[in-house]
mmCIF file of C-alpha atoms and ligand atoms in Angstrom:
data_model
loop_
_atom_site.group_PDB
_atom_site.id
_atom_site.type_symbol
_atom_site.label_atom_id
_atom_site.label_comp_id
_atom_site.label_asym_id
_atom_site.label_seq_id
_atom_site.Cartn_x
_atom_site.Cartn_y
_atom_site.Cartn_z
ATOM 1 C CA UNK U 1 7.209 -33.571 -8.420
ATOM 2 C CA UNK U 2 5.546 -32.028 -5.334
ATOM 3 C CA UNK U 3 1.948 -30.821 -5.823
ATOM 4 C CA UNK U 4 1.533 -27.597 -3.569
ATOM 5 C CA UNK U 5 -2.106 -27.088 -4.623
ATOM 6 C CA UNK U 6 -2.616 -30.788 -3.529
ATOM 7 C CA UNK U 7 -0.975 -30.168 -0.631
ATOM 8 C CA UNK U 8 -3.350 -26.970 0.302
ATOM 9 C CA UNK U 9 -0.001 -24.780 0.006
ATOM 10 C CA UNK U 10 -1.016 -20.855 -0.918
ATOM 11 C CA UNK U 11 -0.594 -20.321 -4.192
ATOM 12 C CA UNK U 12 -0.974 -16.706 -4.624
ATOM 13 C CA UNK U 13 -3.643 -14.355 -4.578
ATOM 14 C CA UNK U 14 -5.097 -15.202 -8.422
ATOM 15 C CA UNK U 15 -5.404 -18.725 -7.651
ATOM 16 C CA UNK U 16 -7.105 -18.237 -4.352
ATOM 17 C CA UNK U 17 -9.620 -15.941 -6.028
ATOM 18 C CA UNK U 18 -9.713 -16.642 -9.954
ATOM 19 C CA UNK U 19 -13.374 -16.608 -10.080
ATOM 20 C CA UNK U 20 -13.633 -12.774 -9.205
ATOM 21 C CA UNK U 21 -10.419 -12.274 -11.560
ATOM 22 C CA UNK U 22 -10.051 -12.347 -15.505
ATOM 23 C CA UNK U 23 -8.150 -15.453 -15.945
ATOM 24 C CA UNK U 24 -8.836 -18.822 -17.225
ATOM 25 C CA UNK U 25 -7.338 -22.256 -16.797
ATOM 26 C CA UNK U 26 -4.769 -21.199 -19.733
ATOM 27 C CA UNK U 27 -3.720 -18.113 -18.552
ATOM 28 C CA UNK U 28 0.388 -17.879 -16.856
ATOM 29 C CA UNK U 29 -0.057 -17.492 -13.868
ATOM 30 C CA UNK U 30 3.478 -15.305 -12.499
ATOM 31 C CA UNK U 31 3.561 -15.434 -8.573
ATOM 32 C CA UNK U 32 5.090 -15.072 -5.744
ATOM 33 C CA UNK U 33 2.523 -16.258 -3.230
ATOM 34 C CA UNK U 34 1.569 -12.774 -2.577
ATOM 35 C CA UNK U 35 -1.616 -11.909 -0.590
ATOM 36 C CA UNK U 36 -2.686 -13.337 2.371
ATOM 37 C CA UNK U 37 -1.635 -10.855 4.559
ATOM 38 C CA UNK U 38 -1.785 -10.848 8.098
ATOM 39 C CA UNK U 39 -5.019 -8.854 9.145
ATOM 40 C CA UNK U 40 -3.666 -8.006 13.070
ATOM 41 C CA UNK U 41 -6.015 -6.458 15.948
ATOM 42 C CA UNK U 42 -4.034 -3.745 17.422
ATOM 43 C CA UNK U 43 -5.794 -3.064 21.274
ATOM 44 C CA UNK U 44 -2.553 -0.967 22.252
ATOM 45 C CA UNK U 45 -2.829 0.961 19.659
ATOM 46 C CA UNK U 46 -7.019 1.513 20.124
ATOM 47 C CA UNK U 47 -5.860 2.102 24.066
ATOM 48 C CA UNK U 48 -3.479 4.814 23.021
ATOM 49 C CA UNK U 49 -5.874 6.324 20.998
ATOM 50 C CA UNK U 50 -8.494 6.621 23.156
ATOM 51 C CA UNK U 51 -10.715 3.968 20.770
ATOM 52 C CA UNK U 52 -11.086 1.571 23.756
ATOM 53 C CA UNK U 53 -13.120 3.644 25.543
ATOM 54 C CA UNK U 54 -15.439 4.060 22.633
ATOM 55 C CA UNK U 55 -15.673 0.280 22.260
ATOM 56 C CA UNK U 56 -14.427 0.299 18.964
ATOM 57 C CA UNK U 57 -11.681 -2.153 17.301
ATOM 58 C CA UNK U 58 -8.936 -1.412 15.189
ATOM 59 C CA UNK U 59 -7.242 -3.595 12.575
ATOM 60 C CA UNK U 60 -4.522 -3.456 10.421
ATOM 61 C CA UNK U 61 -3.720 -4.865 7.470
ATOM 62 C CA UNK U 62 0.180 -5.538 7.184
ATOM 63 C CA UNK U 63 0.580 -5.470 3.429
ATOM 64 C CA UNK U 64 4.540 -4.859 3.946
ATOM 65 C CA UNK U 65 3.980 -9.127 4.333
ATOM 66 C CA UNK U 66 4.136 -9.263 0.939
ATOM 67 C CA UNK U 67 6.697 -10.840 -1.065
ATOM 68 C CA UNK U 68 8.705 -7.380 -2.201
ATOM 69 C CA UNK U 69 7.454 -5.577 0.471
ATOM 70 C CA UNK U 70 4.029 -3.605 -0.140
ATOM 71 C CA UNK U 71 0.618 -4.110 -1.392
ATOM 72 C CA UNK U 72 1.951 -3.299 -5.462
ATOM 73 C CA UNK U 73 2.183 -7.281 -5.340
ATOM 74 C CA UNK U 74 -1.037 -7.841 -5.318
ATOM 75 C CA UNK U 75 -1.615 -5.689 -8.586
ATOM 76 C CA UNK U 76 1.282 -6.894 -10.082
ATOM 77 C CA UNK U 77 0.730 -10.669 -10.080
ATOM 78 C CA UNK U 78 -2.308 -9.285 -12.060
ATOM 79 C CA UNK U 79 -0.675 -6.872 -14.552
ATOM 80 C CA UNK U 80 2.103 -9.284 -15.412
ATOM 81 C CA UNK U 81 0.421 -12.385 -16.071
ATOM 82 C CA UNK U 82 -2.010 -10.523 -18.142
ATOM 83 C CA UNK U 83 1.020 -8.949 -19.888
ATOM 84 C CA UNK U 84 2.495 -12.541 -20.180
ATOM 85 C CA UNK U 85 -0.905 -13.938 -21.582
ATOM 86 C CA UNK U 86 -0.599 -11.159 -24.283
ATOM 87 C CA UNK U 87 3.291 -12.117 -25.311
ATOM 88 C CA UNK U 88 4.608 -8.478 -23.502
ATOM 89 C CA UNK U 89 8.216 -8.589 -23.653
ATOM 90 C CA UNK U 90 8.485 -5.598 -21.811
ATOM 91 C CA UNK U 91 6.696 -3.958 -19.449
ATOM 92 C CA UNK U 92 7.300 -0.141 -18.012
ATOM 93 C CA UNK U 93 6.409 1.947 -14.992
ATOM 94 C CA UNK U 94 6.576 5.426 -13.489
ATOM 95 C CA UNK U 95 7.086 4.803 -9.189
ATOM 96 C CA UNK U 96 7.917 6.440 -6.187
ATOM 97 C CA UNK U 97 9.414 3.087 -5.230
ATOM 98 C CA UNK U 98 6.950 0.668 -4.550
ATOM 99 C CA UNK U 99 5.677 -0.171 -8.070
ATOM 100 C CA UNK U 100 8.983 -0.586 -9.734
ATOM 101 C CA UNK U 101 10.211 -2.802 -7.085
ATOM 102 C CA UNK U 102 7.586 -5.190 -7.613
ATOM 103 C CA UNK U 103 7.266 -4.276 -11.333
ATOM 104 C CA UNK U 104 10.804 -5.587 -11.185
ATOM 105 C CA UNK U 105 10.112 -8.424 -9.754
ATOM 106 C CA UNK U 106 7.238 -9.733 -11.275
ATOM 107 C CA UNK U 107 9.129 -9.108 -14.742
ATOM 108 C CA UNK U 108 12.057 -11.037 -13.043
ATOM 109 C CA UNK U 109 9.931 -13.800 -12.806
ATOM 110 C CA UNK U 110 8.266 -13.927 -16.061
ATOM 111 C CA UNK U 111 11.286 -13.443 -17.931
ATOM 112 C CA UNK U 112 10.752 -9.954 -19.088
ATOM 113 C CA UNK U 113 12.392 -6.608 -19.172
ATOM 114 C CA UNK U 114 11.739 -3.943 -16.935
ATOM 115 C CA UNK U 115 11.734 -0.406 -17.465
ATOM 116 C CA UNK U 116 11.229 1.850 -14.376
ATOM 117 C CA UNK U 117 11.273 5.569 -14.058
ATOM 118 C CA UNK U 118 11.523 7.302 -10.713
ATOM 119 C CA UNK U 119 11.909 10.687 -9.556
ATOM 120 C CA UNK U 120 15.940 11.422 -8.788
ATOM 121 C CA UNK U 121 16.095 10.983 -5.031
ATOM 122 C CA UNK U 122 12.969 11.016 -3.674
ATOM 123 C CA UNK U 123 12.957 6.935 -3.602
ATOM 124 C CA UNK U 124 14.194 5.068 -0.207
ATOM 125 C CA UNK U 125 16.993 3.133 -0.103
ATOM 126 C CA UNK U 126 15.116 -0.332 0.470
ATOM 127 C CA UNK U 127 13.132 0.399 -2.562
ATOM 128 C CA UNK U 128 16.008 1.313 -5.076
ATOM 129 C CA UNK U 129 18.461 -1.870 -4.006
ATOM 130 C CA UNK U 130 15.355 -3.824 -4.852
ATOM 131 C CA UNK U 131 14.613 -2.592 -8.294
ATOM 132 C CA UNK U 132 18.958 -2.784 -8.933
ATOM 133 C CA UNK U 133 18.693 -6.629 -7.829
ATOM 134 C CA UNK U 134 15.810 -7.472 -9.895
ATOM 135 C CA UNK U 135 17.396 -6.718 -12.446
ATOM 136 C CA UNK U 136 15.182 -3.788 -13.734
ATOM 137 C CA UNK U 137 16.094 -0.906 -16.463
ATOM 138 C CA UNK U 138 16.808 2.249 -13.829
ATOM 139 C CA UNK U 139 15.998 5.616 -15.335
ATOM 140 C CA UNK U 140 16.159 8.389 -12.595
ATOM 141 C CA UNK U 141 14.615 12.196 -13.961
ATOM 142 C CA UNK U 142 14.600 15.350 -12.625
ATOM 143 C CA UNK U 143 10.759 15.463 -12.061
ATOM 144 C CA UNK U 144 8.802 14.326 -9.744
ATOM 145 C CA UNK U 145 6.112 11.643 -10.137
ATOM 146 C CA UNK U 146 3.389 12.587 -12.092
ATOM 147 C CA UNK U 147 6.132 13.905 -14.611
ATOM 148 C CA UNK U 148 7.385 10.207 -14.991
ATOM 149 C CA UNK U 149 3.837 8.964 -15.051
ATOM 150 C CA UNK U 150 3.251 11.259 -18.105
ATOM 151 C CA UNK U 151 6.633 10.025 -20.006
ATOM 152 C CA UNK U 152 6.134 6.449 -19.497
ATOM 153 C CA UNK U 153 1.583 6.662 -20.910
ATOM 154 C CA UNK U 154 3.914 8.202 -23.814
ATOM 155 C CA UNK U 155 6.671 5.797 -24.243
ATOM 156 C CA UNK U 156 3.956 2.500 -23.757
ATOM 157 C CA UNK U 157 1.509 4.120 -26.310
ATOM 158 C CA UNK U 158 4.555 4.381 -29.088
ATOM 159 C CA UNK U 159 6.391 0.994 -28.018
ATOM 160 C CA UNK U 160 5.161 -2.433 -27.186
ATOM 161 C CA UNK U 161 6.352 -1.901 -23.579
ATOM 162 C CA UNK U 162 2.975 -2.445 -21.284
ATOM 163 C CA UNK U 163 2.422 -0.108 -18.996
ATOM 164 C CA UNK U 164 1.994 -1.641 -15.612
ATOM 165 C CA UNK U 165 1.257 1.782 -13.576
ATOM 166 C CA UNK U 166 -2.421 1.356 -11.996
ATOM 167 C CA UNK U 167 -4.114 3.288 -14.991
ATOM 168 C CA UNK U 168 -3.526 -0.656 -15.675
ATOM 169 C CA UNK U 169 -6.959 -1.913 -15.075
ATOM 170 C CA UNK U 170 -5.709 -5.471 -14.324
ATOM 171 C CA UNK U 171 -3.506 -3.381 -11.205
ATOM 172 C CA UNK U 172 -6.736 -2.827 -9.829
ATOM 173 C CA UNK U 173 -8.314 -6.406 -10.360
ATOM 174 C CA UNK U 174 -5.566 -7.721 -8.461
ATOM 175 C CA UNK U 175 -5.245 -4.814 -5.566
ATOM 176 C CA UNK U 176 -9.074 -5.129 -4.635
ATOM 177 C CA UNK U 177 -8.445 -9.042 -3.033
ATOM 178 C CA UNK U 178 -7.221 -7.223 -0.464
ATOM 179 C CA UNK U 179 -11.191 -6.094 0.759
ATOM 180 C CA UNK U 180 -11.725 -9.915 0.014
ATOM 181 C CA UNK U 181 -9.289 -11.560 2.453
ATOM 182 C CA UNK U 182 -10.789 -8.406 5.012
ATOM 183 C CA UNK U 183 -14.024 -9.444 4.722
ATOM 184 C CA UNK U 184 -13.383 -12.699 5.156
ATOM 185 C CA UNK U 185 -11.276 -12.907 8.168
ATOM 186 C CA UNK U 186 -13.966 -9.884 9.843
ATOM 187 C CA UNK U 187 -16.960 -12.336 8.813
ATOM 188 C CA UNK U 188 -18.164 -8.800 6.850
ATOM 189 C CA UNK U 189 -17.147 -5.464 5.781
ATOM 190 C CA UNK U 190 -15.345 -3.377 8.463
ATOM 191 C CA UNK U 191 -17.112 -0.065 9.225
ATOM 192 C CA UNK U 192 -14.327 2.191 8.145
ATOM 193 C CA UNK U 193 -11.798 1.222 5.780
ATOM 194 C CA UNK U 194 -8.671 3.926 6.342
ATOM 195 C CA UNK U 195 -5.831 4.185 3.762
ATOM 196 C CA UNK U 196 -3.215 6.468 2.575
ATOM 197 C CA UNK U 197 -3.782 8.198 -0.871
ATOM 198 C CA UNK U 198 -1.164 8.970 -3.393
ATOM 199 C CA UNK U 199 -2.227 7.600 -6.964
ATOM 200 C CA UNK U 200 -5.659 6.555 -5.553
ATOM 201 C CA UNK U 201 -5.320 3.146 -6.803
ATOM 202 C CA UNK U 202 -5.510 1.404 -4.250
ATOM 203 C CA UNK U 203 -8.665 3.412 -2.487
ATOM 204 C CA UNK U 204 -10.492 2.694 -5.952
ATOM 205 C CA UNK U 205 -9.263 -1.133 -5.639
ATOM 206 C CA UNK U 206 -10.217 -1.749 -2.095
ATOM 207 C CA UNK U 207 -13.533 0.337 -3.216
ATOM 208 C CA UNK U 208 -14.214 -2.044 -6.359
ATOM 209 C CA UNK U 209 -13.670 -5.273 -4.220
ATOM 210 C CA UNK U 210 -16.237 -4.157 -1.123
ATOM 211 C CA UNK U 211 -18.874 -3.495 -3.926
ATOM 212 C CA UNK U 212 -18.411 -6.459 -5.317
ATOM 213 C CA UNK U 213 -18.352 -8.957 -1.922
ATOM 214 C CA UNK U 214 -21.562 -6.534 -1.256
ATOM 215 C CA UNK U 215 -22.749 -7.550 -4.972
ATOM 216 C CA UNK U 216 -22.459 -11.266 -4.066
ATOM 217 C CA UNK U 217 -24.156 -11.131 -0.984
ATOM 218 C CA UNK U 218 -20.853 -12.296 1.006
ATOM 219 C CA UNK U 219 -20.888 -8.448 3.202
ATOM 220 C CA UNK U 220 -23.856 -6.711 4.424
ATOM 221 C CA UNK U 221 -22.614 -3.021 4.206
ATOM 222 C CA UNK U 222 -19.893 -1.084 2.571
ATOM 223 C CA UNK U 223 -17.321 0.607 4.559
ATOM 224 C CA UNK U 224 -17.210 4.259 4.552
ATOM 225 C CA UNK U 225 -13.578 4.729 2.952
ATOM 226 C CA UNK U 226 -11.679 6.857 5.123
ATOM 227 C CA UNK U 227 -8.870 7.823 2.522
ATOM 228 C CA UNK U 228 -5.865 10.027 3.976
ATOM 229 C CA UNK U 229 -3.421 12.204 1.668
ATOM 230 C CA UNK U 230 -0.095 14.351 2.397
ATOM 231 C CA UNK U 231 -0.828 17.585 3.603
ATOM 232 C CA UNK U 232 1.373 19.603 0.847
ATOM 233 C CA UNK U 233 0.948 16.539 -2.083
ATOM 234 C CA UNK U 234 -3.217 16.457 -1.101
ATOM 235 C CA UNK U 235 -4.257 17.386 -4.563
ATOM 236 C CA UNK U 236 -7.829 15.537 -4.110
ATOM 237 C CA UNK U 237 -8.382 17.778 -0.779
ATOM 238 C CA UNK U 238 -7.843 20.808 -2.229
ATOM 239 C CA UNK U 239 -9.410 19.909 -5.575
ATOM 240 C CA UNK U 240 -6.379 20.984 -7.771
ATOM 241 C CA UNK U 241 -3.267 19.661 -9.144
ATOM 242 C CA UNK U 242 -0.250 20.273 -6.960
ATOM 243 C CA UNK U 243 3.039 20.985 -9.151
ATOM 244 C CA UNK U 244 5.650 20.689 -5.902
ATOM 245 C CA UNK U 245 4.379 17.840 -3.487
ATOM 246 C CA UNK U 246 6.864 17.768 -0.772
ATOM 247 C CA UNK U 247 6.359 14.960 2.519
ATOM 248 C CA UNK U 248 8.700 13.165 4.200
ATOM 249 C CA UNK U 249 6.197 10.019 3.222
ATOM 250 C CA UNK U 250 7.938 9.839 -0.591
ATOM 251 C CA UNK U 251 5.540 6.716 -1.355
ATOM 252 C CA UNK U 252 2.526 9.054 -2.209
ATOM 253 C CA UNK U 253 4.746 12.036 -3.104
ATOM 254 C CA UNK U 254 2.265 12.647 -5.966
ATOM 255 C CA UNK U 255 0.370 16.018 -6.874
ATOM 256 C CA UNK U 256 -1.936 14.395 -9.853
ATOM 257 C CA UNK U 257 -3.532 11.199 -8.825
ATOM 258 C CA UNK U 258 -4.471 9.322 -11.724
ATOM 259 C CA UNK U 259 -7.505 7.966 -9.870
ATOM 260 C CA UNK U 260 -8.326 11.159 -9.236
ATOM 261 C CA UNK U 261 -12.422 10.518 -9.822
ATOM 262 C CA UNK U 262 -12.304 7.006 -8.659
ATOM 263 C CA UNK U 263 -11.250 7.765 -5.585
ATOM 264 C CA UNK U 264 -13.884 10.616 -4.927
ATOM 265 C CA UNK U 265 -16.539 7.908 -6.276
ATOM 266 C CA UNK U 266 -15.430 5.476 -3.679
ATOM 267 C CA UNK U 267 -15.672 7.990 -0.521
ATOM 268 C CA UNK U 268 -19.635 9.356 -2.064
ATOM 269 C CA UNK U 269 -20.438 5.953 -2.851
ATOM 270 C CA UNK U 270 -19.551 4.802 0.514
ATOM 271 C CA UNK U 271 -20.211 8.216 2.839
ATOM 272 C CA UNK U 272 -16.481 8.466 3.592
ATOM 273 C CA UNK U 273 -14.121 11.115 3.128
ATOM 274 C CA UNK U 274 -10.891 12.159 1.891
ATOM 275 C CA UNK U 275 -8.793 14.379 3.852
ATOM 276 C CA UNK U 276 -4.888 14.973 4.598
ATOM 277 C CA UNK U 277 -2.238 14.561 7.305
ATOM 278 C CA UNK U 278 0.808 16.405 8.007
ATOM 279 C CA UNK U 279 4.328 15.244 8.068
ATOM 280 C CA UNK U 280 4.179 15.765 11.878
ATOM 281 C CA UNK U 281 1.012 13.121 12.344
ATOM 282 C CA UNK U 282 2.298 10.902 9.810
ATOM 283 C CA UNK U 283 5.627 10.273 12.000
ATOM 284 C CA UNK U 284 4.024 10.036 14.915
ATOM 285 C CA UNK U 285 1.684 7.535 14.039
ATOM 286 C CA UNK U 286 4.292 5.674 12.349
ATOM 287 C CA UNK U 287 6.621 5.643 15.824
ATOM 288 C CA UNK U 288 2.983 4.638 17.829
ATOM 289 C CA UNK U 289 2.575 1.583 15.203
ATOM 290 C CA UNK U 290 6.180 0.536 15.944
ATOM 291 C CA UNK U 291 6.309 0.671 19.386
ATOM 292 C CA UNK U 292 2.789 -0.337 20.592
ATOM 293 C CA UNK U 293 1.948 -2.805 18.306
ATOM 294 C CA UNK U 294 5.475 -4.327 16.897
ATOM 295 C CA UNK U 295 4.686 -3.524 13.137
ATOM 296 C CA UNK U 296 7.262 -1.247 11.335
ATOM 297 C CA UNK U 297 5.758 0.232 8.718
ATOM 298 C CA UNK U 298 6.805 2.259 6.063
ATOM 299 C CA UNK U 299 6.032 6.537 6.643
ATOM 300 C CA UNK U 300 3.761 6.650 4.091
ATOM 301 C CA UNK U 301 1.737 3.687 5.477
ATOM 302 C CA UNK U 302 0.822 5.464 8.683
ATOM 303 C CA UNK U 303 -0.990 8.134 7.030
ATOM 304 C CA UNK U 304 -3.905 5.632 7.622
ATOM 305 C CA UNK U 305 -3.464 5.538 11.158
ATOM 306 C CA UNK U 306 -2.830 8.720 11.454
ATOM 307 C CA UNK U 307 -6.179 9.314 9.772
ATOM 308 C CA UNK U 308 -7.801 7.344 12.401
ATOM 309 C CA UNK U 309 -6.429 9.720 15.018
ATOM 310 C CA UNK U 310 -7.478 12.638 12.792
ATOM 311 C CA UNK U 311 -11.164 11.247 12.121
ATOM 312 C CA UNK U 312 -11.290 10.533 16.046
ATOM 313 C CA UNK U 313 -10.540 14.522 16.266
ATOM 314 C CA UNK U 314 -13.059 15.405 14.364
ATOM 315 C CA UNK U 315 -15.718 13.437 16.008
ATOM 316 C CA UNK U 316 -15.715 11.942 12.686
ATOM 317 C CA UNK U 317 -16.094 7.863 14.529
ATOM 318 C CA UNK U 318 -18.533 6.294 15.651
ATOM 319 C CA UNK U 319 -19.236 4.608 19.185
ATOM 320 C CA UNK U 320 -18.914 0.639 18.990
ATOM 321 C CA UNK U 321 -17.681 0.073 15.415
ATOM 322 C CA UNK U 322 -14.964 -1.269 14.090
ATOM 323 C CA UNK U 323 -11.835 -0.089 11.409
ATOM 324 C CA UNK U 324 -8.971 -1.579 9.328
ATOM 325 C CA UNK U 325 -6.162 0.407 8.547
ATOM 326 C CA UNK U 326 -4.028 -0.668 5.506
ATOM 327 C CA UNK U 327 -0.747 -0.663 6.251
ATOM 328 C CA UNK U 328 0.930 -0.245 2.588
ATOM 329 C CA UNK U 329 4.404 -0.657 2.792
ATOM 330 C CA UNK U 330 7.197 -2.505 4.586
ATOM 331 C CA UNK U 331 9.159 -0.212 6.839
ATOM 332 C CA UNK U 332 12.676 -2.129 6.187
ATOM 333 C CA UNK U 333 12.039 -0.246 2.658
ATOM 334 C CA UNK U 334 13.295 2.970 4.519
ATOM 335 C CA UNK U 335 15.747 2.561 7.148
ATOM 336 C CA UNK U 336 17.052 6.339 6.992
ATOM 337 C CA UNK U 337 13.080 7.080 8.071
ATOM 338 C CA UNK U 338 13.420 4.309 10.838
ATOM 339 C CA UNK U 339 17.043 5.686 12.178
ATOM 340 C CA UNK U 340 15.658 9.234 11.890
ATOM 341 C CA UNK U 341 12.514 9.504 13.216
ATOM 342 C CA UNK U 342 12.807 6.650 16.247
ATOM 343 C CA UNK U 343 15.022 8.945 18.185
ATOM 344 C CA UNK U 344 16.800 6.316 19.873
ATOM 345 C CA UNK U 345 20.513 6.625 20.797
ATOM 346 C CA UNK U 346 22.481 3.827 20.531
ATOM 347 C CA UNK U 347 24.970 3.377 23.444
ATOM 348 C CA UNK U 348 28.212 2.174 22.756
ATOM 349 C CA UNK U 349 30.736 1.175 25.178
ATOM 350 C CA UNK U 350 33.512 -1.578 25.662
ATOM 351 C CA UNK U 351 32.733 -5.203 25.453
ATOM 352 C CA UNK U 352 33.612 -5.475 29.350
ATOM 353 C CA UNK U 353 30.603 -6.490 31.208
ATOM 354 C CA UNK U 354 31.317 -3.845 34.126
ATOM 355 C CA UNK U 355 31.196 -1.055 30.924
ATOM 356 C CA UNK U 356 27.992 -2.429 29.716
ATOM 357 C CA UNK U 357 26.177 -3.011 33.266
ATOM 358 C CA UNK U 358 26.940 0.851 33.731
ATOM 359 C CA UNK U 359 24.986 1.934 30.391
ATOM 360 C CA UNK U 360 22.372 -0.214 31.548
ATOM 361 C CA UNK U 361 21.779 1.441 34.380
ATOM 362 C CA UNK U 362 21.914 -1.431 36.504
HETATM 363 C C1 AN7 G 401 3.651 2.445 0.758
HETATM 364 O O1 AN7 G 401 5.196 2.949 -5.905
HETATM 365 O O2 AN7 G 401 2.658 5.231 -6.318
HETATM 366 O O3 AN7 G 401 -2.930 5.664 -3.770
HETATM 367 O O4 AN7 G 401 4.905 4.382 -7.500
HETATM 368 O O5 AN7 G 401 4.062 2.952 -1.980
HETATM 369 O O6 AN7 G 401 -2.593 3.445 -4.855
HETATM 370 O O7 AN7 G 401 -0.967 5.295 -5.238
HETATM 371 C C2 AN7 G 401 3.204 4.072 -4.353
HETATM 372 C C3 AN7 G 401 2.121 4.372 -3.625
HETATM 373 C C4 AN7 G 401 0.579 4.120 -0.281
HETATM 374 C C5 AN7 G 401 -0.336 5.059 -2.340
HETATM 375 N N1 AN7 G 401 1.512 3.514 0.443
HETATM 376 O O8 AN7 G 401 -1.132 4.153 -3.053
HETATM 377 C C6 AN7 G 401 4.571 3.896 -6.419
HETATM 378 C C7 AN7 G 401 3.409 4.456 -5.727
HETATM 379 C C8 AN7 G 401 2.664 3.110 -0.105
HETATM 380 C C9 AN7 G 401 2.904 3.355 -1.465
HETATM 381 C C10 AN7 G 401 0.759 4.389 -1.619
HETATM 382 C C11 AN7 G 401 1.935 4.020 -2.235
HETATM 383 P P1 AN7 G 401 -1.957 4.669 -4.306
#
């Protein structure tokens, strides 16, 4: 039998940090070797954006390297062993796509059932076939998000079905190694930490893990958490529920964050802020990520570059400081986005090389 661990494979993110995690030696462990993202300095990006010239650095954090696709991994690793640990048979989720594709998966690999409920096509395409091969229990309502959060707190308090949404504290414990392996690679906490907002998980998780590095002594500072919502789903913003989000960026398509407080904890703990992005900003960051720096992202992702732009606009950054953007999602997830929004044309012609020199321009 081959030893990985003796080896020095990566083992996942709970075995790299168990000692900030609530595990022990007996606990299942159900992985997929997520974590360990690639944390990626993006100087085109900073150039376009006019960062350069304040000698500041830009990061970003491709989470869409994890194993289905987005950061949820990280959370779920967490959620599901602890769910294993307990002898869960089932576990259940409300998602706009993310979650119940790695809720899926995660149950996939324990051996458990998966129920998933997702708002009736608002969910890219990516998302759904992953979910359908994993096996998971589809129900599609007519609601939107924080209807089918509401239904499935109901359903796990009357069945033994865990719910493994991020009101899941374990979610959390699991999303917040993502500050860790930041931290580490940056030799301390960035200035600004930007992310997108929809259920304000993972802003409270990120949050949670910079205190504690901070706690430890490992970071000297705290970043000031730069947290960016949809302009017509930004509930936190405008400091009321919103019953009709609508944004092209369906991943945080959500008008009642369930980390509502968290989140506003984690930008007046840290001297941040929370503010929103329109559609408009959130595509053209995502085409700028794309085509300057290589990463394809998903839409929803680039609301935290486009918050960078947005904070630059404001006067909002700093000379000679630096700033990781978490990019959340895997851009493959949503190929009608991609096609849509790239505006590229795809020439077709003959297979004769005279026909194809001539579209080439050459
Ligand atoms: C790509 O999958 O809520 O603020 O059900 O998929 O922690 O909710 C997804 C959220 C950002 C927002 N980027 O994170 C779900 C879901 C992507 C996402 C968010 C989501 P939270």
């Amino acid at each position: 039998m081959i030893n990985f661990e003796q080896k020095g494979h990566y083992q996942g993110l709970i075995n790299r940090y168990k000692e900030y995690l609530p595990v022990t030696d007996t606990t299942p462990i159900v992985t997929l070797n997520e974590g360990n993202t690639p944390l990626i300095k993006a100087d085109n990006l900073a150039k376009k954006i006019g960062l350069d010239e304040m000698n500041c650095e830009i990061y970003l954090k491709f989470e869409g390297a994890n194993p289905t696709g987005s950061f949820k991994d990280r959370g779920m690793t967490m959620a599901v062993t602890k769910a294993k640990e307990a002898g869960a048979k089932a576990v259940i989720c409300a998602s706009t796509g993310n979650t119940s594709a790695a809720a899926a998966a995660y149950a996939a690999k324990a051996g458990m059932k998966a129920y998933v409920l997702i708002p009736d096509g608002y969910i890219a395409l990516g998302k759904l076939s992953q979910a359908m091969m994993y096996g998971a229990e589809i129900i599609a309502i007519k609601g939107n998000f924080d209807e089918a959060l509401e239904r499935v707190i109901e359903i796990s308090e009357k069945y033994p079905i865990t719910l493994v949404n991020s009101v899941n504290p374990y979610r959390i414990e699991g999303q917040k190694t993502g500050a860790f392996e930041i931290c580490e690679a940056l030799g301390d906490a960035p200035d600004y930490h930007f992310i997108p907002v929809g259920n304000a998980g993972n802003i409270t998780a990120y949050f949670k893990g910079y205190e504690e590095f901070l706690a430890l002594g490992k970071t000297s500072h705290l970043p000031k958490m730069m947290g960016f919502e949809a302009e017509v789903a930004a509930a936190i913003v405008k400091g009321e529920r919103i019953m009709k989000p609508e944004t092209i960026a369906t991943a945080i398509r959500i008008g009642n964050p369930a980390s509502w407080k968290q989140a506003e904890n984690a930008r007046d703990k840290s001297g941040g802020i929370i503010n929103y992005v329109t559609d408009e900003e959130i595509v053209e960051a995502y085409k700028l990520i794309a085509a300057n720096e290589g990463i394809l992202c998903e839409p929803a992702s680039a609301a935290s570059v486009a918050g960078v732009i947005k904070a630059k606009k404001l006067g909002l950054i700093e000379e000679n400081k630096n700033m990781v953007c978490i990019l959340t999602g895997n851009g493959l997830k949503d190929p009608d986005s991609a096609i849509k929004y790239s505006g590229c044309e795809v020439k077709k012609t003959s297979a004769e090389l005279n026909d194809i020199l001539k579209v080439m321009d050459l």
